[in-house]
Short mmCIF file of C-alpha atoms in Angstrom, two decimals:
data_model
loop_
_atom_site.label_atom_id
_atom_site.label_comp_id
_atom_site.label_asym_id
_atom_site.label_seq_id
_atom_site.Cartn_x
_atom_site.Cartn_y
_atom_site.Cartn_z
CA UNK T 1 14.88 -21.13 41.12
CA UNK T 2 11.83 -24.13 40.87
CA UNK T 3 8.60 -22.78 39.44
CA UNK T 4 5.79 -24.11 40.90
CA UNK T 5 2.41 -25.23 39.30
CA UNK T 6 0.91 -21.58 39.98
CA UNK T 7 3.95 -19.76 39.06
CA UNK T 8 3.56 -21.48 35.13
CA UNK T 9 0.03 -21.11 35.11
CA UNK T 10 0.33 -17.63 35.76
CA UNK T 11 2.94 -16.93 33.53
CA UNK T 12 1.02 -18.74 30.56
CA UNK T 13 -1.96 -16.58 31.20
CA UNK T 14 0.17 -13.32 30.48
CA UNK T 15 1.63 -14.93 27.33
CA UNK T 16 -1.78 -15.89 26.28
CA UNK T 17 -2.84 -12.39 27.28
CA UNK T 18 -2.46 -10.56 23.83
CA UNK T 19 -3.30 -13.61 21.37
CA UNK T 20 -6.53 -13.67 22.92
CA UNK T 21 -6.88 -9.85 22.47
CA UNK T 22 -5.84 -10.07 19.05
CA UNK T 23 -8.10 -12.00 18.19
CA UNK T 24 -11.51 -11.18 19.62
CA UNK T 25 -10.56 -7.47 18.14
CA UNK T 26 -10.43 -9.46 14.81
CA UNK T 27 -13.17 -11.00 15.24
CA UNK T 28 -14.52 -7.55 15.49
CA UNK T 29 -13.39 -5.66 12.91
CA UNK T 30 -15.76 -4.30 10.08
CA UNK T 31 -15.09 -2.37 6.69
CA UNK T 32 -16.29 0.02 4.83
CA UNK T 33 -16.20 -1.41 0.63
CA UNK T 34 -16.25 -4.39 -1.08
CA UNK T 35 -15.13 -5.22 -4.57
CA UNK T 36 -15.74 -8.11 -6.60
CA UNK T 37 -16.89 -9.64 -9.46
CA UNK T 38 -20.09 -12.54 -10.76
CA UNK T 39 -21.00 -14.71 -13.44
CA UNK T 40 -24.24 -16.28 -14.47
CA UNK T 41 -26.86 -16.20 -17.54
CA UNK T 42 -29.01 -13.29 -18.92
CA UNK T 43 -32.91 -13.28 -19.81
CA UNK T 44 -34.70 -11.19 -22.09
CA UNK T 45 -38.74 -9.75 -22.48
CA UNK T 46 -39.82 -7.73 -25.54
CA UNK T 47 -41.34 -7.98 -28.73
CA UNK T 48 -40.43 -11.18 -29.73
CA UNK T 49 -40.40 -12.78 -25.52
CA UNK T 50 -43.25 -12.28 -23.97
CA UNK T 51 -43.64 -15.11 -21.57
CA UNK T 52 -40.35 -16.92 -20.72
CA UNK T 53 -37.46 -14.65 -19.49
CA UNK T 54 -34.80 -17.13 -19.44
CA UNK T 55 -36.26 -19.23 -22.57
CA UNK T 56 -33.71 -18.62 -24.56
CA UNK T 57 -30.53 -17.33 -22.20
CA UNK T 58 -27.25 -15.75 -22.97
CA UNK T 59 -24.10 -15.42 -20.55
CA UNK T 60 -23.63 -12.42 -18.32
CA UNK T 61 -20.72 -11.40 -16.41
CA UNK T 62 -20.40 -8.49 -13.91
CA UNK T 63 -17.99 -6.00 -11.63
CA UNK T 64 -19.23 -3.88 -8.81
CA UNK T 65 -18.30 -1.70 -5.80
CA UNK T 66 -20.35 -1.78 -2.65
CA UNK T 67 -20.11 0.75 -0.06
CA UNK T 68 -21.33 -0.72 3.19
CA UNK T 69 -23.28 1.73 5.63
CA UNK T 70 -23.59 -0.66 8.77
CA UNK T 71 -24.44 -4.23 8.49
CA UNK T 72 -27.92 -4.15 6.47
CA UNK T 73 -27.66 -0.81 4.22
CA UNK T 74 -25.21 -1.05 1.37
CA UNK T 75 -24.95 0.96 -1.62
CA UNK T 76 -23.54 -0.70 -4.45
CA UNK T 77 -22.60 0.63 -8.23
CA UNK T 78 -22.60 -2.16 -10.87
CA UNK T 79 -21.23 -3.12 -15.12
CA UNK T 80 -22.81 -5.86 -16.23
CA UNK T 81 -22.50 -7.32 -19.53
CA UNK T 82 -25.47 -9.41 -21.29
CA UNK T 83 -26.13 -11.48 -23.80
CA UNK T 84 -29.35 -11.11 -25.20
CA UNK T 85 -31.21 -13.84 -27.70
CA UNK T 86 -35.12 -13.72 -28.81
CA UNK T 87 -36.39 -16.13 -31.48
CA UNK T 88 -40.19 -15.24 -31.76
CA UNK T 89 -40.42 -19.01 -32.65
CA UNK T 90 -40.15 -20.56 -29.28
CA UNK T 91 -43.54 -19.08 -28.08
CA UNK T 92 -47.20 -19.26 -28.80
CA UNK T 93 -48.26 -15.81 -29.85
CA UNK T 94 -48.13 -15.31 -33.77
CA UNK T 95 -47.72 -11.71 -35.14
CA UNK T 96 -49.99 -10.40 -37.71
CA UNK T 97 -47.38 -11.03 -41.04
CA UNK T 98 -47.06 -14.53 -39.33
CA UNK T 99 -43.41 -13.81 -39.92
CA UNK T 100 -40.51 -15.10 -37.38
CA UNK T 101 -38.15 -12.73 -35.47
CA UNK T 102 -34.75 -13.83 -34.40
CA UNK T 103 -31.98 -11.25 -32.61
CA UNK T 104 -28.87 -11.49 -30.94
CA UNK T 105 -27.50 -8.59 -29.07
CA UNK T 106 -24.72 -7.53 -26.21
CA UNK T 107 -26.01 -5.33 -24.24
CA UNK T 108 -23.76 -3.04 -20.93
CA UNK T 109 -25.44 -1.82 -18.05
CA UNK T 110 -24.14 0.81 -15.58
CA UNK T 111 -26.68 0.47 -12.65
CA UNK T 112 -26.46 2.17 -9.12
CA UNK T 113 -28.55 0.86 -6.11
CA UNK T 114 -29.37 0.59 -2.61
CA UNK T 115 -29.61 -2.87 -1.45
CA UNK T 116 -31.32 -4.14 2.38
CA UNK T 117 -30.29 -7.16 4.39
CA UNK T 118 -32.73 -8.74 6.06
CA UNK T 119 -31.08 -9.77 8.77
CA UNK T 120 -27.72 -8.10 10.41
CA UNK T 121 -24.97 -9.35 8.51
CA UNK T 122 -21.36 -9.92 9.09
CA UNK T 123 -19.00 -11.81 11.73
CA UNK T 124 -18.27 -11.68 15.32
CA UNK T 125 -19.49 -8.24 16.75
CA UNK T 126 -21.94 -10.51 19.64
CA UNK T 127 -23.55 -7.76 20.88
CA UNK T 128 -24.99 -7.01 17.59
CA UNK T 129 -26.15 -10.48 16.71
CA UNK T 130 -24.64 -10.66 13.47
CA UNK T 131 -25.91 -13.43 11.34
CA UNK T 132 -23.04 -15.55 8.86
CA UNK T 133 -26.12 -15.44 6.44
CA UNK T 134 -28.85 -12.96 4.83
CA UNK T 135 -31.71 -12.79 2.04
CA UNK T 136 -31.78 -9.17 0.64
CA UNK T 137 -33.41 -6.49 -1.78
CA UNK T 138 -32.30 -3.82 -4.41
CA UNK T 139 -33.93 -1.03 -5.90
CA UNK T 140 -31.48 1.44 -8.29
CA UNK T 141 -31.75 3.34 -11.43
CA UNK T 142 -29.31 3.08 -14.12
CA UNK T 143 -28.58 3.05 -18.13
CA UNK T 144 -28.14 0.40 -20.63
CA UNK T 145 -26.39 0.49 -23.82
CA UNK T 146 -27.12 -2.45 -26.78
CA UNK T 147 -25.46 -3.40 -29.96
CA UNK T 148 -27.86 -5.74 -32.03
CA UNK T 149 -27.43 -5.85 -35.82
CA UNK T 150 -25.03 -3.29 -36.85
CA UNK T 151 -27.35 -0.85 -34.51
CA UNK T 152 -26.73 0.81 -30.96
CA UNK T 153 -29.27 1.82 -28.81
CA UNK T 154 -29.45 3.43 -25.37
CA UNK T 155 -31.78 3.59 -22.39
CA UNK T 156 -32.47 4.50 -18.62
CA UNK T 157 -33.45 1.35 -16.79
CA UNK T 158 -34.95 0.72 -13.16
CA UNK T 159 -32.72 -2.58 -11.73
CA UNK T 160 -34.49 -4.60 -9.16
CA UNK T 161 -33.03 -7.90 -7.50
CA UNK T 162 -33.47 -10.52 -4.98
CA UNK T 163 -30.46 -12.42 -3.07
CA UNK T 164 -28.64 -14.32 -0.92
CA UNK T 165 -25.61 -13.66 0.98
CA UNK T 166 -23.35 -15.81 2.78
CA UNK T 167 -19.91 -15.19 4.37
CA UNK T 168 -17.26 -17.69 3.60
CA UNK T 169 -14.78 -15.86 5.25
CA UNK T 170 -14.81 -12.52 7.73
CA UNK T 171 -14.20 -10.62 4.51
CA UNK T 172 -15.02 -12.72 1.53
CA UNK T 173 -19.12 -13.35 0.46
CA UNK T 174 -20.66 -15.45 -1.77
CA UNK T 175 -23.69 -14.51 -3.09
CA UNK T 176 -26.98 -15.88 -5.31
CA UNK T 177 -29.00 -12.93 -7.13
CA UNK T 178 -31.92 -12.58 -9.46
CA UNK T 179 -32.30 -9.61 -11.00
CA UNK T 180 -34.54 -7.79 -13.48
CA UNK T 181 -34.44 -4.46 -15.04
CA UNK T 182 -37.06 -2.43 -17.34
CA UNK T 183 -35.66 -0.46 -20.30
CA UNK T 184 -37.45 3.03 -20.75
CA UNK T 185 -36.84 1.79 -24.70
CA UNK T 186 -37.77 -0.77 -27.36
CA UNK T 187 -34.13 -0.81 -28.46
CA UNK T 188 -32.47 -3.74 -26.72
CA UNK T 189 -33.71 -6.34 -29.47
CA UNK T 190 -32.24 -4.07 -32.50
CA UNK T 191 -35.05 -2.74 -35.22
CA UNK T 192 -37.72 -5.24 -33.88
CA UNK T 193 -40.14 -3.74 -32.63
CA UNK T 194 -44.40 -2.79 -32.51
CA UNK T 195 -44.87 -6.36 -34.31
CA UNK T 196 -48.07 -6.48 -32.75
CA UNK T 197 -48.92 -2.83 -34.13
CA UNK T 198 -48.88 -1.08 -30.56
CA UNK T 199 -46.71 2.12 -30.88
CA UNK T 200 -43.72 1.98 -27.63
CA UNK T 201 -43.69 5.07 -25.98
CA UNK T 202 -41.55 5.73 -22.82
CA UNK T 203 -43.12 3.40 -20.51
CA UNK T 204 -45.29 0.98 -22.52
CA UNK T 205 -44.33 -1.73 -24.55
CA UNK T 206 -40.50 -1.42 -23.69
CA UNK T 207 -37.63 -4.04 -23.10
CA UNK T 208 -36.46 -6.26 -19.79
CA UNK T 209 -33.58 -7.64 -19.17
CA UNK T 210 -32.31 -10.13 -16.33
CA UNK T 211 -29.57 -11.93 -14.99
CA UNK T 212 -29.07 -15.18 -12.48
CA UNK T 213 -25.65 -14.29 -11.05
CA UNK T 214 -23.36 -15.89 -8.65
CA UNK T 215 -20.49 -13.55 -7.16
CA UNK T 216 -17.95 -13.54 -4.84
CA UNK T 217 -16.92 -10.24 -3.37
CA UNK T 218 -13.79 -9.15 -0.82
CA UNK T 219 -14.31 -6.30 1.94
CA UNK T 220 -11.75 -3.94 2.67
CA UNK T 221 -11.26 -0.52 4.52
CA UNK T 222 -11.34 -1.08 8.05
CA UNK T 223 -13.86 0.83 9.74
CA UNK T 224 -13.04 2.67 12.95
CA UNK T 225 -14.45 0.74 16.24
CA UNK T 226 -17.08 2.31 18.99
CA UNK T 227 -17.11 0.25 22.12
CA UNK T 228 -20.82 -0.60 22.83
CA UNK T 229 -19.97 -1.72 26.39
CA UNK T 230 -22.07 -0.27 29.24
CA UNK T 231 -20.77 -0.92 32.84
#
């Protein structure tokens, strides 16, 4: 039997049928978590830092777990590691005994937050105008643990951080963040501390710490589908 012109159009349009299918429904698909992993460099305010954050920086390195509401709400559980440096001799201010300070610490943090996207993000999905790209905020609360000088000492913390997402891949990001945190303690720098003869309480005249992190993390859990269509 001769096939004509029609006949093998026709027939490649059924064979090209389910590729297509396939792949706009990956193009589609969304999840649920994401997992990964960032490196970068730590900053430090306190007693003997109190203009410079990243004057005299240490390396940080960081895990987390994000659950992903919809495509701008995320909630995302974080352990970072940080080393923190302060050398009272790189800044202007001069303490009463005119003595120097130096510290070295490592300091963990076990921070949970909520984090916004500015703009809808993700892949494919049309109707919902998903952008590849996306600035974003966190707010969280949290606890951080330091070892300085033979000494441990322990505080809640508020994390805060700016960012910027971008997808490389449907489920892998890359992402740019600055954050800061304030300690609800004057621990993080060891024994130093009221050089300048002002008693730490609670809130006043406690530690920061930061970080400048680039990460990459991978999405998983497919979510289940809704078809937005309306006839």
């Amino acid at each position: 039997m001769t096939l004509s012109a029609r006949h093998i159009r026709l027939w490649l349009l059924l064979l090209l049928l389910p590729a297509t299918a396939f792949s706009v429904r990956a193009q589609e698909e969304s999840y649920k978590f994401d997992l990964g992993a960032g490196v970068g460099m730590s900053g430090y305010l306190g007693d003997v830092n109190q203009s410079n954050m990243f004057r005299n920086p240490g390396f940080a390195a960081q895990v987390g777990f994000r659950y992903l509401f919809d495509t701008r709400w995320a909630i995302r559980t974080a352990v970072t590691t940080l080393g923190l440096r302060g050398n009272s001799e790189l800044y202007d201010n001069r303490f009463p005994t005119q003595q120097l300070y130096t510290f070295s610490a490592r300091a963990y943090a076990l921070d949970v937050r909520g984090e916004f996207n500015f703009l809808p993000y993700g892949i494919g999905e049309t109707f919902k105008r998903l952008k590849r790209w996306t600035p974003y905020v966190a707010l969280g609360i949290g606890g951080v643990l330091s070892a300085c000088s033979g000494q441990t000492s322990g505080a809640f913390e508020i994390p805060m951080a700016v960012g910027f997402k971008f997808k490389l891949r449907e489920r892998l990001n890359l992402a740019l963040e600055f954050s800061m945190a304030k300690a609800f303690g004057d621990g993080l720098d060891g024994n130093i501390s009221d050089l300048q003869g002002i008693k730490s309480d609670f809130i006043k005249n406690t530690d920061w710490h930061s970080g400048l992190l680039l990460s990459l993390t991978y999405e998983f859990g497919k979510r289940c589908e809704t078809c937005h269509y309306k006839d």
